[in-house]
Amino acid sequence: MKKNFNGWLNIYKEKGETSFSVSKALKKKFKFKKVGHLGTLDPLAKGVLPIAVGEATKSIKFISNLKKRYSFVIKWGEETDTCDLEGEVVEKSNVRPNFEKVKMVVSKFFIGSIEQTPPIYSAVKVNGIRAYKLARNKKNVKLKKKLIHIYKLTVKKPSNKNFCNFDIICSRGTYIRSIARDLARKLGTVGFAHEIVRTEDNIFKIENSISLLKVLDLSYADLEKVYFPIECVLSDAQEIILEKKYSDKLKDGIIINSKLIDKKINSENKLILVKNNSKLVCIANLEKENIIPRRNFNL
């Protein structure tokens, strides 16, 4: 396999690894020039971390399916400054909410669009500085609330009164640690995220993920067996296969009138994947009758 690898890897990030350390290790081992990912995972979180390699990094800004799914565990009775297991306990409570009350509060206050304040130990920037750096230096950190969307939040009946398990489908940018903190407070107690596992991100699922260590043991030839094609994350885009004379024009930045092409194009779907034979040429937008090139792929 050539070293100019282009595609996606569905990495299972282990607890303790960072999104940056995973990307760095892959670049070093396989000499990748460009690496990106769909969303940062906290060091203490584990699970699905989709990694874009080479030309696949160009597709990230066009992805519309940004739903993510997590399973997580809240420990009741303690709140930490990091909202997870790593932090210092800042508040305690003897209150342990019952299962029916948890379900009621979740359905009433934690479904749909809600405002959320990120944890102070997060990568959010305050005047150009990461919030966690300010927090570590004991600076007073005030973060703005942000709008997120929770599509589904399921509570699983606990076997231990001190813990409760959840499954959530949410929008990009949702902090599970903040969900744990805010839900506990709404229930009249305190709590933190004891465990977080990302189980789905876009089309990537935990069942077909592969650990970083296993990937680093692979050869280039073996890597081809576990990668996903660039366009897999753009399943909502329509695909059109054009003759070379038309695909070359788009690649040169020339706008093409869709009436010139003997192809059926869905006018409702504005995002287009342009191919010549099976080769991905560019991403384009359909505006009125015009196909406007947005991003070329050098494959």
PDB file of C-alpha atoms in Angstrom:
ATOM      1  CA  MET A   1       0.000   0.000   0.000  1.00  0.00           C
ATOM      2  CA  LYS A   2       1.258   3.501  -0.806  1.00  0.00           C
ATOM      3  CA  LYS A   3       2.124   5.909   1.988  1.00  0.00           C
ATOM      4  CA  ASN A   4      -0.314   8.538   0.683  1.00  0.00           C
ATOM      5  CA  PHE A   5      -3.156   6.883   2.587  1.00  0.00           C
ATOM      6  CA  ASN A   6      -6.511   8.681   2.396  1.00  0.00           C
ATOM      7  CA  GLY A   7      -9.480   7.582   4.484  1.00  0.00           C
ATOM      8  CA  TRP A   8     -10.890   7.117   7.965  1.00  0.00           C
ATOM      9  CA  LEU A   9      -9.792   4.939  10.876  1.00  0.00           C
ATOM     10  CA  ASN A  10     -12.255   4.042  13.612  1.00  0.00           C
ATOM     11  CA  ILE A  11      -9.952   4.110  16.622  1.00  0.00           C
ATOM     12  CA  TYR A  12     -10.997   2.865  20.064  1.00  0.00           C
ATOM     13  CA  LYS A  13      -9.419   5.403  22.402  1.00  0.00           C
ATOM     14  CA  GLU A  14      -8.390   3.888  25.703  1.00  0.00           C
ATOM     15  CA  LYS A  15      -8.694   5.642  29.037  1.00  0.00           C
ATOM     16  CA  GLY A  16      -5.640   7.829  29.590  1.00  0.00           C
ATOM     17  CA  GLU A  17      -4.948   8.438  25.909  1.00  0.00           C
ATOM     18  CA  THR A  18      -5.721  11.865  24.458  1.00  0.00           C
ATOM     19  CA  SER A  19      -7.116  12.649  21.030  1.00  0.00           C
ATOM     20  CA  PHE A  20      -3.846  14.450  20.298  1.00  0.00           C
ATOM     21  CA  SER A  21      -1.621  11.577  21.445  1.00  0.00           C
ATOM     22  CA  VAL A  22      -3.568   9.124  19.251  1.00  0.00           C
ATOM     23  CA  SER A  23      -3.187  11.367  16.186  1.00  0.00           C
ATOM     24  CA  LYS A  24       0.503  11.949  16.921  1.00  0.00           C
ATOM     25  CA  ALA A  25       1.239   8.215  17.274  1.00  0.00           C
ATOM     26  CA  LEU A  26      -0.451   7.437  13.933  1.00  0.00           C
ATOM     27  CA  LYS A  27       1.435  10.223  12.147  1.00  0.00           C
ATOM     28  CA  LYS A  28       4.744   9.012  13.543  1.00  0.00           C
ATOM     29  CA  LYS A  29       4.242   5.325  12.727  1.00  0.00           C
ATOM     30  CA  PHE A  30       2.796   5.659   9.231  1.00  0.00           C
ATOM     31  CA  LYS A  31       4.366   8.997   8.237  1.00  0.00           C
ATOM     32  CA  PHE A  32       0.951  10.528   7.614  1.00  0.00           C
ATOM     33  CA  LYS A  33       1.172  14.188   6.586  1.00  0.00           C
ATOM     34  CA  LYS A  34      -2.366  15.192   7.570  1.00  0.00           C
ATOM     35  CA  VAL A  35      -4.457  13.796  10.408  1.00  0.00           C
ATOM     36  CA  GLY A  36      -7.686  15.099  11.952  1.00  0.00           C
ATOM     37  CA  HIS A  37     -10.546  13.800  14.104  1.00  0.00           C
ATOM     38  CA  LEU A  38     -14.287  14.312  14.473  1.00  0.00           C
ATOM     39  CA  GLY A  39     -14.332  15.368  18.110  1.00  0.00           C
ATOM     40  CA  THR A  40     -12.083  15.444  21.135  1.00  0.00           C
ATOM     41  CA  LEU A  41     -12.586  12.821  23.823  1.00  0.00           C
ATOM     42  CA  ASP A  42     -11.618  13.607  27.421  1.00  0.00           C
ATOM     43  CA  PRO A  43      -8.497  11.723  28.608  1.00  0.00           C
ATOM     44  CA  LEU A  44     -10.609   9.747  31.119  1.00  0.00           C
ATOM     45  CA  ALA A  45     -13.229   8.895  28.484  1.00  0.00           C
ATOM     46  CA  LYS A  46     -12.858   5.963  26.141  1.00  0.00           C
ATOM     47  CA  GLY A  47     -14.472   4.689  22.987  1.00  0.00           C
ATOM     48  CA  VAL A  48     -14.925   5.749  19.369  1.00  0.00           C
ATOM     49  CA  LEU A  49     -12.482   8.337  17.999  1.00  0.00           C
ATOM     50  CA  PRO A  50     -12.812   8.660  14.187  1.00  0.00           C
ATOM     51  CA  ILE A  51      -9.484   9.684  12.661  1.00  0.00           C
ATOM     52  CA  ALA A  52      -9.314  11.319   9.212  1.00  0.00           C
ATOM     53  CA  VAL A  53      -6.085  10.727   7.305  1.00  0.00           C
ATOM     54  CA  GLY A  54      -4.742  12.585   4.271  1.00  0.00           C
ATOM     55  CA  GLU A  55      -7.411  13.880   1.896  1.00  0.00           C
ATOM     56  CA  ALA A  56     -10.149  12.684   4.255  1.00  0.00           C
ATOM     57  CA  THR A  57      -9.400  15.702   6.481  1.00  0.00           C
ATOM     58  CA  LYS A  58     -10.966  17.871   3.764  1.00  0.00           C
ATOM     59  CA  SER A  59     -14.358  16.240   4.283  1.00  0.00           C
ATOM     60  CA  ILE A  60     -14.688  17.182   7.974  1.00  0.00           C
ATOM     61  CA  LYS A  61     -16.158  20.664   7.439  1.00  0.00           C
ATOM     62  CA  PHE A  62     -18.901  19.228   5.189  1.00  0.00           C
ATOM     63  CA  ILE A  63     -20.190  16.645   7.659  1.00  0.00           C
ATOM     64  CA  SER A  64     -23.757  17.343   8.759  1.00  0.00           C
ATOM     65  CA  ASN A  65     -24.405  14.192  10.785  1.00  0.00           C
ATOM     66  CA  LEU A  66     -22.727  15.279  14.010  1.00  0.00           C
ATOM     67  CA  LYS A  67     -24.767  13.122  16.394  1.00  0.00           C
ATOM     68  CA  LYS A  68     -22.785  11.274  19.022  1.00  0.00           C
ATOM     69  CA  ARG A  69     -23.773   8.488  21.391  1.00  0.00           C
ATOM     70  CA  TYR A  70     -22.339   7.757  24.829  1.00  0.00           C
ATOM     71  CA  SER A  71     -22.918   5.437  27.721  1.00  0.00           C
ATOM     72  CA  PHE A  72     -21.967   6.966  31.043  1.00  0.00           C
ATOM     73  CA  VAL A  73     -22.181   6.398  34.772  1.00  0.00           C
ATOM     74  CA  ILE A  74     -22.956   9.050  37.385  1.00  0.00           C
ATOM     75  CA  LYS A  75     -21.732   8.612  40.930  1.00  0.00           C
ATOM     76  CA  TRP A  76     -24.110  10.341  43.340  1.00  0.00           C
ATOM     77  CA  GLY A  77     -23.077  12.124  46.513  1.00  0.00           C
ATOM     78  CA  GLU A  78     -19.891  13.907  45.418  1.00  0.00           C
ATOM     79  CA  GLU A  79     -19.119  16.744  43.025  1.00  0.00           C
ATOM     80  CA  THR A  80     -15.579  17.288  41.793  1.00  0.00           C
ATOM     81  CA  ASP A  81     -13.956  20.370  40.286  1.00  0.00           C
ATOM     82  CA  THR A  82     -13.373  18.497  37.008  1.00  0.00           C
ATOM     83  CA  CYS A  83     -16.840  16.862  37.032  1.00  0.00           C
ATOM     84  CA  ASP A  84     -15.145  13.458  36.706  1.00  0.00           C
ATOM     85  CA  LEU A  85     -13.205  10.874  38.680  1.00  0.00           C
ATOM     86  CA  GLU A  86      -9.901  12.752  38.384  1.00  0.00           C
ATOM     87  CA  GLY A  87     -10.832  15.926  40.241  1.00  0.00           C
ATOM     88  CA  GLU A  88     -10.916  17.025  43.850  1.00  0.00           C
ATOM     89  CA  VAL A  89     -14.183  16.691  45.736  1.00  0.00           C
ATOM     90  CA  VAL A  90     -15.706  20.155  46.236  1.00  0.00           C
ATOM     91  CA  GLU A  91     -19.124  19.206  47.619  1.00  0.00           C
ATOM     92  CA  LYS A  92     -20.828  16.215  49.215  1.00  0.00           C
ATOM     93  CA  SER A  93     -24.434  15.139  49.757  1.00  0.00           C
ATOM     94  CA  ASN A  94     -26.161  12.222  51.469  1.00  0.00           C
ATOM     95  CA  VAL A  95     -29.093  12.377  49.033  1.00  0.00           C
ATOM     96  CA  ARG A  96     -29.426   9.403  46.674  1.00  0.00           C
ATOM     97  CA  PRO A  97     -32.200   9.956  44.086  1.00  0.00           C
ATOM     98  CA  ASN A  98     -34.592   7.101  43.383  1.00  0.00           C
ATOM     99  CA  PHE A  99     -34.977   5.619  39.927  1.00  0.00           C
ATOM    100  CA  GLU A 100     -38.466   7.007  39.199  1.00  0.00           C
ATOM    101  CA  LYS A 101     -37.424  10.551  40.111  1.00  0.00           C
ATOM    102  CA  VAL A 102     -34.343  10.332  37.881  1.00  0.00           C
ATOM    103  CA  LYS A 103     -36.526   9.231  34.946  1.00  0.00           C
ATOM    104  CA  MET A 104     -38.993  12.059  35.576  1.00  0.00           C
ATOM    105  CA  VAL A 105     -36.311  14.768  35.768  1.00  0.00           C
ATOM    106  CA  VAL A 106     -34.557  13.441  32.664  1.00  0.00           C
ATOM    107  CA  SER A 107     -37.756  13.472  30.591  1.00  0.00           C
ATOM    108  CA  LYS A 108     -38.743  16.941  31.836  1.00  0.00           C
ATOM    109  CA  PHE A 109     -35.457  18.831  31.726  1.00  0.00           C
ATOM    110  CA  PHE A 110     -32.885  16.885  29.698  1.00  0.00           C
ATOM    111  CA  ILE A 111     -34.518  16.152  26.337  1.00  0.00           C
ATOM    112  CA  GLY A 112     -34.401  18.512  23.355  1.00  0.00           C
ATOM    113  CA  SER A 113     -32.489  21.780  23.144  1.00  0.00           C
ATOM    114  CA  ILE A 114     -30.996  22.885  26.461  1.00  0.00           C
ATOM    115  CA  GLU A 115     -28.341  25.312  27.659  1.00  0.00           C
ATOM    116  CA  GLN A 116     -25.199  23.891  29.207  1.00  0.00           C
ATOM    117  CA  THR A 117     -22.116  25.390  30.855  1.00  0.00           C
ATOM    118  CA  PRO A 118     -18.923  23.452  30.017  1.00  0.00           C
ATOM    119  CA  PRO A 119     -16.749  22.246  32.925  1.00  0.00           C
ATOM    120  CA  ILE A 120     -14.024  24.717  33.876  1.00  0.00           C
ATOM    121  CA  TYR A 121     -11.528  21.938  33.164  1.00  0.00           C
ATOM    122  CA  SER A 122     -12.224  21.866  29.430  1.00  0.00           C
ATOM    123  CA  ALA A 123     -10.640  22.946  26.145  1.00  0.00           C
ATOM    124  CA  VAL A 124     -13.012  25.900  25.761  1.00  0.00           C
ATOM    125  CA  LYS A 125     -11.055  29.110  25.178  1.00  0.00           C
ATOM    126  CA  VAL A 126     -11.373  32.201  27.375  1.00  0.00           C
ATOM    127  CA  ASN A 127      -9.692  35.217  25.758  1.00  0.00           C
ATOM    128  CA  GLY A 128      -7.566  32.841  23.699  1.00  0.00           C
ATOM    129  CA  ILE A 129      -6.514  30.664  26.654  1.00  0.00           C
ATOM    130  CA  ARG A 130      -7.805  27.132  27.304  1.00  0.00           C
ATOM    131  CA  ALA A 131     -10.109  27.076  30.327  1.00  0.00           C
ATOM    132  CA  TYR A 132      -8.305  24.111  31.921  1.00  0.00           C
ATOM    133  CA  LYS A 133      -5.022  26.066  31.928  1.00  0.00           C
ATOM    134  CA  LEU A 134      -6.685  28.938  33.791  1.00  0.00           C
ATOM    135  CA  ALA A 135      -8.318  26.520  36.232  1.00  0.00           C
ATOM    136  CA  ARG A 136      -5.009  24.770  36.956  1.00  0.00           C
ATOM    137  CA  ASN A 137      -3.473  28.164  37.763  1.00  0.00           C
ATOM    138  CA  LYS A 138      -6.330  28.832  40.192  1.00  0.00           C
ATOM    139  CA  LYS A 139      -7.732  31.628  38.031  1.00  0.00           C
ATOM    140  CA  ASN A 140     -11.404  32.509  38.276  1.00  0.00           C
ATOM    141  CA  VAL A 141     -12.974  30.859  35.227  1.00  0.00           C
ATOM    142  CA  LYS A 142     -16.421  31.904  34.002  1.00  0.00           C
ATOM    143  CA  LEU A 143     -17.679  30.103  30.921  1.00  0.00           C
ATOM    144  CA  LYS A 144     -20.656  31.082  28.803  1.00  0.00           C
ATOM    145  CA  LYS A 145     -23.618  28.756  28.444  1.00  0.00           C
ATOM    146  CA  LYS A 146     -23.981  27.048  25.077  1.00  0.00           C
ATOM    147  CA  LEU A 147     -26.970  25.513  23.350  1.00  0.00           C
ATOM    148  CA  ILE A 148     -26.829  21.734  22.814  1.00  0.00           C
ATOM    149  CA  HIS A 149     -29.400  19.168  21.752  1.00  0.00           C
ATOM    150  CA  ILE A 150     -30.213  15.873  23.440  1.00  0.00           C
ATOM    151  CA  TYR A 151     -32.077  13.544  21.080  1.00  0.00           C
ATOM    152  CA  LYS A 152     -32.443  10.722  23.572  1.00  0.00           C
ATOM    153  CA  LEU A 153     -31.396  10.066  27.171  1.00  0.00           C
ATOM    154  CA  THR A 154     -32.173   6.667  28.664  1.00  0.00           C
ATOM    155  CA  VAL A 155     -31.817   5.771  32.324  1.00  0.00           C
ATOM    156  CA  LYS A 156     -30.917   2.214  33.254  1.00  0.00           C
ATOM    157  CA  LYS A 157     -32.189   0.806  36.535  1.00  0.00           C
ATOM    158  CA  PRO A 158     -29.274   0.834  39.011  1.00  0.00           C
ATOM    159  CA  SER A 159     -28.128  -2.106  41.123  1.00  0.00           C
ATOM    160  CA  ASN A 160     -26.232   0.223  43.466  1.00  0.00           C
ATOM    161  CA  LYS A 161     -27.807   3.326  45.011  1.00  0.00           C
ATOM    162  CA  ASN A 162     -24.568   5.295  44.631  1.00  0.00           C
ATOM    163  CA  PHE A 163     -24.400   4.901  40.854  1.00  0.00           C
ATOM    164  CA  CYS A 164     -26.702   5.216  37.847  1.00  0.00           C
ATOM    165  CA  ASN A 165     -26.105   4.239  34.197  1.00  0.00           C
ATOM    166  CA  PHE A 166     -27.252   6.266  31.196  1.00  0.00           C
ATOM    167  CA  ASP A 167     -27.262   6.117  27.403  1.00  0.00           C
ATOM    168  CA  ILE A 168     -27.392   9.389  25.475  1.00  0.00           C
ATOM    169  CA  ILE A 169     -27.617  10.502  21.840  1.00  0.00           C
ATOM    170  CA  CYS A 170     -26.622  14.154  21.598  1.00  0.00           C
ATOM    171  CA  SER A 171     -25.279  16.914  19.395  1.00  0.00           C
ATOM    172  CA  ARG A 172     -21.656  17.756  18.831  1.00  0.00           C
ATOM    173  CA  GLY A 173     -20.166  19.872  21.629  1.00  0.00           C
ATOM    174  CA  THR A 174     -22.175  18.260  24.415  1.00  0.00           C
ATOM    175  CA  TYR A 175     -20.170  17.777  27.609  1.00  0.00           C
ATOM    176  CA  ILE A 176     -21.237  14.565  29.324  1.00  0.00           C
ATOM    177  CA  ARG A 177     -19.463  15.734  32.486  1.00  0.00           C
ATOM    178  CA  SER A 178     -21.767  18.773  32.545  1.00  0.00           C
ATOM    179  CA  ILE A 179     -24.830  16.549  32.028  1.00  0.00           C
ATOM    180  CA  ALA A 180     -23.769  14.524  35.086  1.00  0.00           C
ATOM    181  CA  ARG A 181     -23.198  17.636  37.211  1.00  0.00           C
ATOM    182  CA  ASP A 182     -26.408  19.401  36.144  1.00  0.00           C
ATOM    183  CA  LEU A 183     -28.659  16.345  36.425  1.00  0.00           C
ATOM    184  CA  ALA A 184     -27.424  15.653  39.942  1.00  0.00           C
ATOM    185  CA  ARG A 185     -28.083  19.250  40.986  1.00  0.00           C
ATOM    186  CA  LYS A 186     -31.569  19.137  39.468  1.00  0.00           C
ATOM    187  CA  LEU A 187     -32.234  16.047  41.593  1.00  0.00           C
ATOM    188  CA  GLY A 188     -31.277  17.875  44.769  1.00  0.00           C
ATOM    189  CA  THR A 189     -27.927  16.192  45.200  1.00  0.00           C
ATOM    190  CA  VAL A 190     -24.451  16.291  43.650  1.00  0.00           C
ATOM    191  CA  GLY A 191     -22.635  13.891  41.336  1.00  0.00           C
ATOM    192  CA  PHE A 192     -19.940  13.452  38.732  1.00  0.00           C
ATOM    193  CA  ALA A 193     -19.258  11.395  35.611  1.00  0.00           C
ATOM    194  CA  HIS A 194     -17.612   8.246  36.952  1.00  0.00           C
ATOM    195  CA  GLU A 195     -17.231   6.664  33.491  1.00  0.00           C
ATOM    196  CA  ILE A 196     -17.791   7.866  29.904  1.00  0.00           C
ATOM    197  CA  VAL A 197     -17.736   5.697  26.778  1.00  0.00           C
ATOM    198  CA  ARG A 198     -18.432   7.078  23.303  1.00  0.00           C
ATOM    199  CA  THR A 199     -20.223   4.276  21.482  1.00  0.00           C
ATOM    200  CA  GLU A 200     -21.124   6.005  18.181  1.00  0.00           C
ATOM    201  CA  ASP A 201     -19.920   9.003  16.172  1.00  0.00           C
ATOM    202  CA  ASN A 202     -21.461   9.572  12.732  1.00  0.00           C
ATOM    203  CA  ILE A 203     -21.326   6.132  11.017  1.00  0.00           C
ATOM    204  CA  PHE A 204     -18.581   4.837  13.317  1.00  0.00           C
ATOM    205  CA  LYS A 205     -19.606   2.356  16.005  1.00  0.00           C
ATOM    206  CA  ILE A 206     -17.758   0.832  18.918  1.00  0.00           C
ATOM    207  CA  GLU A 207     -18.333  -2.710  17.571  1.00  0.00           C
ATOM    208  CA  ASN A 208     -16.102  -2.078  14.557  1.00  0.00           C
ATOM    209  CA  SER A 209     -13.492   0.109  16.256  1.00  0.00           C
ATOM    210  CA  ILE A 210      -9.869  -0.922  16.695  1.00  0.00           C
ATOM    211  CA  SER A 211      -7.430   0.018  19.446  1.00  0.00           C
ATOM    212  CA  LEU A 212      -4.459   2.262  18.748  1.00  0.00           C
ATOM    213  CA  LEU A 213      -2.025  -0.467  19.788  1.00  0.00           C
ATOM    214  CA  LYS A 214      -3.494  -2.901  17.262  1.00  0.00           C
ATOM    215  CA  VAL A 215      -3.371  -0.310  14.490  1.00  0.00           C
ATOM    216  CA  LEU A 216       0.258   0.510  15.251  1.00  0.00           C
ATOM    217  CA  ASP A 217       1.091  -3.176  14.775  1.00  0.00           C
ATOM    218  CA  LEU A 218      -0.369  -3.196  11.264  1.00  0.00           C
ATOM    219  CA  SER A 219       1.539  -2.882   8.009  1.00  0.00           C
ATOM    220  CA  TYR A 220       0.378  -0.489   5.284  1.00  0.00           C
ATOM    221  CA  ALA A 221      -1.187  -3.430   3.479  1.00  0.00           C
ATOM    222  CA  ASP A 222      -3.119  -4.456   6.603  1.00  0.00           C
ATOM    223  CA  LEU A 223      -4.203  -0.873   7.205  1.00  0.00           C
ATOM    224  CA  GLU A 224      -6.154  -0.994   3.961  1.00  0.00           C
ATOM    225  CA  LYS A 225      -8.318  -3.740   5.453  1.00  0.00           C
ATOM    226  CA  VAL A 226      -9.541  -1.618   8.383  1.00  0.00           C
ATOM    227  CA  TYR A 227      -9.947   1.826   6.831  1.00  0.00           C
ATOM    228  CA  PHE A 228     -13.186   3.530   5.733  1.00  0.00           C
ATOM    229  CA  PRO A 229     -13.419   5.530   2.476  1.00  0.00           C
ATOM    230  CA  ILE A 230     -13.455   9.335   2.571  1.00  0.00           C
ATOM    231  CA  GLU A 231     -17.108   9.664   1.533  1.00  0.00           C
ATOM    232  CA  CYS A 232     -18.472   7.332   4.243  1.00  0.00           C
ATOM    233  CA  VAL A 233     -19.086  10.331   6.537  1.00  0.00           C
ATOM    234  CA  LEU A 234     -21.054  12.163   3.848  1.00  0.00           C
ATOM    235  CA  SER A 235     -23.911   9.696   3.507  1.00  0.00           C
ATOM    236  CA  ASP A 236     -26.425  12.539   3.208  1.00  0.00           C
ATOM    237  CA  ALA A 237     -24.758  13.897   0.055  1.00  0.00           C
ATOM    238  CA  GLN A 238     -25.893  12.839  -3.423  1.00  0.00           C
ATOM    239  CA  GLU A 239     -23.300  11.199  -5.639  1.00  0.00           C
ATOM    240  CA  ILE A 240     -22.944  11.899  -9.342  1.00  0.00           C
ATOM    241  CA  ILE A 241     -20.501  10.259 -11.740  1.00  0.00           C
ATOM    242  CA  LEU A 242     -19.373  12.594 -14.520  1.00  0.00           C
ATOM    243  CA  GLU A 243     -17.378  12.291 -17.692  1.00  0.00           C
ATOM    244  CA  LYS A 244     -13.787  13.417 -17.304  1.00  0.00           C
ATOM    245  CA  LYS A 245     -14.334  16.607 -19.311  1.00  0.00           C
ATOM    246  CA  TYR A 246     -16.896  17.771 -16.743  1.00  0.00           C
ATOM    247  CA  SER A 247     -15.139  16.544 -13.602  1.00  0.00           C
ATOM    248  CA  ASP A 248     -11.919  18.224 -14.774  1.00  0.00           C
ATOM    249  CA  LYS A 249     -13.753  21.521 -15.201  1.00  0.00           C
ATOM    250  CA  LEU A 250     -15.097  21.317 -11.652  1.00  0.00           C
ATOM    251  CA  LYS A 251     -11.645  20.468 -10.364  1.00  0.00           C
ATOM    252  CA  ASP A 252     -10.346  23.597 -12.120  1.00  0.00           C
ATOM    253  CA  GLY A 253     -12.938  25.652 -10.255  1.00  0.00           C
ATOM    254  CA  ILE A 254     -15.300  26.129 -13.188  1.00  0.00           C
ATOM    255  CA  ILE A 255     -19.017  26.236 -12.408  1.00  0.00           C
ATOM    256  CA  ILE A 256     -21.156  23.878 -14.507  1.00  0.00           C
ATOM    257  CA  ASN A 257     -24.814  24.245 -15.339  1.00  0.00           C
ATOM    258  CA  SER A 258     -26.527  21.011 -14.301  1.00  0.00           C
ATOM    259  CA  LYS A 259     -28.669  21.044 -17.488  1.00  0.00           C
ATOM    260  CA  LEU A 260     -25.533  20.312 -19.525  1.00  0.00           C
ATOM    261  CA  ILE A 261     -25.051  17.026 -17.744  1.00  0.00           C
ATOM    262  CA  ASP A 262     -27.043  13.970 -18.661  1.00  0.00           C
ATOM    263  CA  LYS A 263     -27.612  13.080 -15.018  1.00  0.00           C
ATOM    264  CA  LYS A 264     -30.618  13.130 -12.734  1.00  0.00           C
ATOM    265  CA  ILE A 265     -29.847  15.494  -9.879  1.00  0.00           C
ATOM    266  CA  ASN A 266     -31.989  15.865  -6.774  1.00  0.00           C
ATOM    267  CA  SER A 267     -32.585  19.599  -6.436  1.00  0.00           C
ATOM    268  CA  GLU A 268     -33.516  19.171  -2.758  1.00  0.00           C
ATOM    269  CA  ASN A 269     -30.086  17.811  -1.843  1.00  0.00           C
ATOM    270  CA  LYS A 270     -27.571  20.655  -2.104  1.00  0.00           C
ATOM    271  CA  LEU A 271     -24.398  18.709  -1.235  1.00  0.00           C
ATOM    272  CA  ILE A 272     -22.840  16.723  -4.103  1.00  0.00           C
ATOM    273  CA  LEU A 273     -20.020  14.196  -4.268  1.00  0.00           C
ATOM    274  CA  VAL A 274     -18.529  14.342  -7.737  1.00  0.00           C
ATOM    275  CA  LYS A 275     -16.800  11.247  -9.095  1.00  0.00           C
ATOM    276  CA  ASN A 276     -15.152  10.242 -12.328  1.00  0.00           C
ATOM    277  CA  ASN A 277     -15.666   6.499 -12.624  1.00  0.00           C
ATOM    278  CA  SER A 278     -15.112   5.408  -8.998  1.00  0.00           C
ATOM    279  CA  LYS A 279     -12.599   8.144  -8.197  1.00  0.00           C
ATOM    280  CA  LEU A 280     -13.708  10.945  -5.859  1.00  0.00           C
ATOM    281  CA  VAL A 281     -12.991  14.287  -7.541  1.00  0.00           C
ATOM    282  CA  CYS A 282     -14.550  17.001  -5.402  1.00  0.00           C
ATOM    283  CA  ILE A 283     -17.325  18.138  -3.118  1.00  0.00           C
ATOM    284  CA  ALA A 284     -19.714  20.621  -4.723  1.00  0.00           C
ATOM    285  CA  ASN A 285     -22.875  22.547  -3.906  1.00  0.00           C
ATOM    286  CA  LEU A 286     -25.989  22.767  -6.042  1.00  0.00           C
ATOM    287  CA  GLU A 287     -27.224  26.346  -6.185  1.00  0.00           C
ATOM    288  CA  LYS A 288     -30.250  26.803  -8.420  1.00  0.00           C
ATOM    289  CA  GLU A 289     -29.091  25.021 -11.594  1.00  0.00           C
ATOM    290  CA  ASN A 290     -25.371  25.433 -11.016  1.00  0.00           C
ATOM    291  CA  ILE A 291     -22.890  22.885  -9.680  1.00  0.00           C
ATOM    292  CA  ILE A 292     -20.323  24.909  -7.743  1.00  0.00           C
ATOM    293  CA  PRO A 293     -17.060  23.153  -6.726  1.00  0.00           C
ATOM    294  CA  ARG A 294     -16.109  23.615  -3.055  1.00  0.00           C
ATOM    295  CA  ARG A 295     -13.239  21.241  -2.268  1.00  0.00           C
ATOM    296  CA  ASN A 296     -10.999  19.151  -4.502  1.00  0.00           C
ATOM    297  CA  PHE A 297      -9.499  15.783  -3.628  1.00  0.00           C
ATOM    298  CA  ASN A 298      -6.028  14.925  -4.893  1.00  0.00           C
ATOM    299  CA  LEU A 299      -6.345  11.176  -5.207  1.00  0.00           C
TER     300      LEU A 299
END
